[in-house]
Short mmCIF file of C-alpha atoms in Angstrom, two decimals:
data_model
loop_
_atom_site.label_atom_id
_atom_site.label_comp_id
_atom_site.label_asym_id
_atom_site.label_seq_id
_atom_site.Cartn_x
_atom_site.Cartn_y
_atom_site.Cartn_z
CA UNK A 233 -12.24 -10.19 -137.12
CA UNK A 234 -9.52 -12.37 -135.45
CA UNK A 235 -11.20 -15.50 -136.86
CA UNK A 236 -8.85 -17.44 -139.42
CA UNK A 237 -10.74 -19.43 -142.01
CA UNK A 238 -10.81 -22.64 -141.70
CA UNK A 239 -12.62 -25.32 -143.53
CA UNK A 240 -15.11 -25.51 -141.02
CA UNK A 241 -16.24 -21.60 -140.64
CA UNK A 242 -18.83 -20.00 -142.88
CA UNK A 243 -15.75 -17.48 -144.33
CA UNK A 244 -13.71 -20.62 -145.36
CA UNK A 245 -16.34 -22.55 -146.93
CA UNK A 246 -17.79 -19.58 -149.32
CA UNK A 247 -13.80 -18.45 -150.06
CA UNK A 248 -13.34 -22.70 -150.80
CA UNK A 249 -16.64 -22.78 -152.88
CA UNK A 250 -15.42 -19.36 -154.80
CA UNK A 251 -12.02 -20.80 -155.43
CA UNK A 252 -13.15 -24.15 -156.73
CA UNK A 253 -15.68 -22.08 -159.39
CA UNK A 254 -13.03 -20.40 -160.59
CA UNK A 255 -12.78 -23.74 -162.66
CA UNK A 256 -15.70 -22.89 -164.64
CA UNK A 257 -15.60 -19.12 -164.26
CA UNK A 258 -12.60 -18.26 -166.95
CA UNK A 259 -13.66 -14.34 -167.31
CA UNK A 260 -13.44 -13.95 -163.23
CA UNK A 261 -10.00 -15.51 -163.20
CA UNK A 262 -8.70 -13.75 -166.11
CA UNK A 263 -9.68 -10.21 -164.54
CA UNK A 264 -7.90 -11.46 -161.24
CA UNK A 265 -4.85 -12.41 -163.07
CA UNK A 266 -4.49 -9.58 -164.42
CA UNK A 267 -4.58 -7.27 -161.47
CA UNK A 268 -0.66 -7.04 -160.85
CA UNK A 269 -1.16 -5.79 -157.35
CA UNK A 270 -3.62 -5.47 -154.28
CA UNK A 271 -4.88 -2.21 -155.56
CA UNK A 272 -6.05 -3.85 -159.29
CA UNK A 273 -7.48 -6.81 -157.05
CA UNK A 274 -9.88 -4.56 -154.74
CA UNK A 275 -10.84 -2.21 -157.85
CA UNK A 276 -11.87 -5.76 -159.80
CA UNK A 277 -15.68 -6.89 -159.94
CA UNK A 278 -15.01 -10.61 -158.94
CA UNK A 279 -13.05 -9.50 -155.94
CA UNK A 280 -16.18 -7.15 -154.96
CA UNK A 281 -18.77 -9.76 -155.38
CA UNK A 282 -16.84 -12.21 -152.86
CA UNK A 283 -15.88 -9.57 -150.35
CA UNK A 284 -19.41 -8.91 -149.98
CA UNK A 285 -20.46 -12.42 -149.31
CA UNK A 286 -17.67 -12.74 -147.02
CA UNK A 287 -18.39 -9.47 -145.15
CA UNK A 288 -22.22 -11.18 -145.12
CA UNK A 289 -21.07 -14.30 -143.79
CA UNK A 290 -19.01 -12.29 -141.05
CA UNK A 291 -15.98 -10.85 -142.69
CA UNK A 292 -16.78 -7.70 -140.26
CA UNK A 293 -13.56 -5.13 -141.17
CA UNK A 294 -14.16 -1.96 -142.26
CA UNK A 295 -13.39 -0.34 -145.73
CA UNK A 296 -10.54 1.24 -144.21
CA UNK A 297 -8.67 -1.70 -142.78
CA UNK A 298 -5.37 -3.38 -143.50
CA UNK A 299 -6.35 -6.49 -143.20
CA UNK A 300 -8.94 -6.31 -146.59
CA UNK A 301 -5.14 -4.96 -148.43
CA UNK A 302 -4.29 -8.70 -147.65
CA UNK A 303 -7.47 -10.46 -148.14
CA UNK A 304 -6.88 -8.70 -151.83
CA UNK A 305 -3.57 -10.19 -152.15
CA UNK A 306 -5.00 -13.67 -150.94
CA UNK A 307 -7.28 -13.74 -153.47
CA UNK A 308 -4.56 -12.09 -156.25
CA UNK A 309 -3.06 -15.09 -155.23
CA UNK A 310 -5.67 -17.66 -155.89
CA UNK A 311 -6.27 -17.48 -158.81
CA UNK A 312 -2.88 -18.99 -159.51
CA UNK A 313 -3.72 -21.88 -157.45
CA UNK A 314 -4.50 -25.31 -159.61
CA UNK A 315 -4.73 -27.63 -156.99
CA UNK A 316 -5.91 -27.44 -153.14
CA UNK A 317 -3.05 -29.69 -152.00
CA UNK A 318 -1.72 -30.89 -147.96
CA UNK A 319 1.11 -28.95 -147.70
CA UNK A 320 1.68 -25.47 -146.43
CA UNK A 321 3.09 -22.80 -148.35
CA UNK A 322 6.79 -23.23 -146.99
CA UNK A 323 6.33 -27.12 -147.24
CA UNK A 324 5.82 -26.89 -150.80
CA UNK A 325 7.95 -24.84 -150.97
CA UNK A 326 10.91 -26.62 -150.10
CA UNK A 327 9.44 -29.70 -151.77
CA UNK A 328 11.06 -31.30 -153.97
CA UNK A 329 9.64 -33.18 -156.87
CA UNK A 330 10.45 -36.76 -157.98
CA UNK A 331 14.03 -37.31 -159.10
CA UNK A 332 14.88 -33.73 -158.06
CA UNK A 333 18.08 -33.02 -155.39
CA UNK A 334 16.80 -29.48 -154.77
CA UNK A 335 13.80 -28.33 -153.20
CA UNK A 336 10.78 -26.50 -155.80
CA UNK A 337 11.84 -22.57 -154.03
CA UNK A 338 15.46 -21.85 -153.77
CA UNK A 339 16.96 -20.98 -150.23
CA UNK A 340 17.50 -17.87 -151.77
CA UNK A 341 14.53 -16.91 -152.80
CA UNK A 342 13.18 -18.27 -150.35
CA UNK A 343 14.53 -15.65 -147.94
CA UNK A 344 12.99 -13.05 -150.10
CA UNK A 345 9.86 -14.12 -149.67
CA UNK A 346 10.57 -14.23 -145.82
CA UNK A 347 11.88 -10.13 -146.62
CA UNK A 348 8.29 -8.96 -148.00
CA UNK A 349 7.03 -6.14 -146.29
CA UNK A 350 3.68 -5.24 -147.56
CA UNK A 351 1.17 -6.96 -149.47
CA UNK A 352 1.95 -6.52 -152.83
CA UNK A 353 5.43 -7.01 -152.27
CA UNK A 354 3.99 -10.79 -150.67
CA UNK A 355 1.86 -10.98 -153.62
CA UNK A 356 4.47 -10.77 -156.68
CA UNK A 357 6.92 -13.06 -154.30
CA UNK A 358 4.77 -15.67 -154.15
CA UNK A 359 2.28 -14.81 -157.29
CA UNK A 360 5.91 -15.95 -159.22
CA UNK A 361 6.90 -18.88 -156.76
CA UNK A 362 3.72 -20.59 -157.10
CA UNK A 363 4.22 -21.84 -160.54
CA UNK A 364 7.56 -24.07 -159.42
CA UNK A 365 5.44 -25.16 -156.18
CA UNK A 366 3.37 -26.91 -159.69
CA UNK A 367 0.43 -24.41 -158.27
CA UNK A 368 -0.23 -26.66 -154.98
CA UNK A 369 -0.82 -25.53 -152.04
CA UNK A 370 -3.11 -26.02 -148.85
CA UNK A 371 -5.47 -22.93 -150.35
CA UNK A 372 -7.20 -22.41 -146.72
CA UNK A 373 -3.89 -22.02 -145.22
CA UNK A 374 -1.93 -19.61 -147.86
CA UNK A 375 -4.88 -16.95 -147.11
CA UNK A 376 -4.56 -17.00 -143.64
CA UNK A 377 -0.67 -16.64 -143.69
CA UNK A 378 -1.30 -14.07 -146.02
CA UNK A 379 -3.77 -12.39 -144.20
CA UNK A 380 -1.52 -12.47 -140.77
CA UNK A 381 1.99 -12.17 -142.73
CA UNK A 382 4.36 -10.73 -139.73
CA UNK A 383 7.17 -12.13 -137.21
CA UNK A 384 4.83 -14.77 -136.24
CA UNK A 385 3.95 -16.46 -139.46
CA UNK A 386 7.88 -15.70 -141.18
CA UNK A 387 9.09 -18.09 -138.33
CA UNK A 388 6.77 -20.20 -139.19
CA UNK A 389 7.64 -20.53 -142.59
CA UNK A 390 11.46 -20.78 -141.39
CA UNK A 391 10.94 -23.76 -139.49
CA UNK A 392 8.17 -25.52 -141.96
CA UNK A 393 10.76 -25.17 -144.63
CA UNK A 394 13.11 -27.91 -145.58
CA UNK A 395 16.71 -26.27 -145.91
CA UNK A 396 18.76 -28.28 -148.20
CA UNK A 397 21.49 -29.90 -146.22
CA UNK A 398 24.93 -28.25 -146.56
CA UNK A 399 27.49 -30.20 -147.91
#
């Protein structure tokens, strides 16, 4: 599959509709908190039940594939998500909230995030960022940034974020 989802595809709108009953579906999201890596998040009945409506809406990879590792941290990551807000993940990021100087993430750790090689190590990053980005984030775009985490999308990040000015 080298579709992204998007709001518009059949993938984006059942992972949207999923996310948004996680609301009213407290056991689901508990289970998914839980799972402290990508391995506890593929072994997890909720995750099962949406990868098979995905895979019938045209999530085609196979079992074996690398790519379902980071659809699992995706939706590790989800869970922790309160609000489907505009900004990307680096935006947020770098945010910063009303009557704050510095930005939500920390250049620092920032820059660890950017250092994550594999996706657990992507999912405990940002799994403990997300609750100083006050859990908002464009939802559609953290799973496909996820899902295609490399060169391409750490550049990306670099140049969405905001670096605080030196002084």
């Amino acid at each position: 599959m080298s579709d992204r989802f998007s709001r518009d595809n059949a993938i984006g709108k059942i992972l949207l509709n999923w996310w948004e009953g996680l609301a009213d579906d407290r056991a689901s999201r508990a289970i998914l908190r839980r799972a402290g890596n990508t391995t506890a998040v593929v072994l997890s009945a909720p995750y099962q039940h949406l990868f098979r409506r995905l895979s019938a809406a045209g999530w085609n990879e196979g079992k074996t594939s690398p790519l379902n590792d980071r659809l699992a941290a995706a939706i590790g990551l989800l869970v922790h998500v309160e609000q489907d807000g505009p900004l990307s993940p680096a935006k947020a990021m770098s945010h910063k909230a009303a009557g704050e100087e510095r930005p939500a993430v920390s250049e620092l750790r920032f820059m660890r995030l950017l250092e994550s090689d594999s996706p657990d190590s992507l999912l405990t990053g940002l799994r403990r960022v997300l609750p100083l980005m006050e859990q908002r984030i464009d939802v559609i775009e953290l799973v496909n940034d996820v899902l295609f985490w490399g060169d391409k999308v750490k550049k990306s990040w670099a140049y969405d974020y905001e670096w605080p000015a030196r002084t």
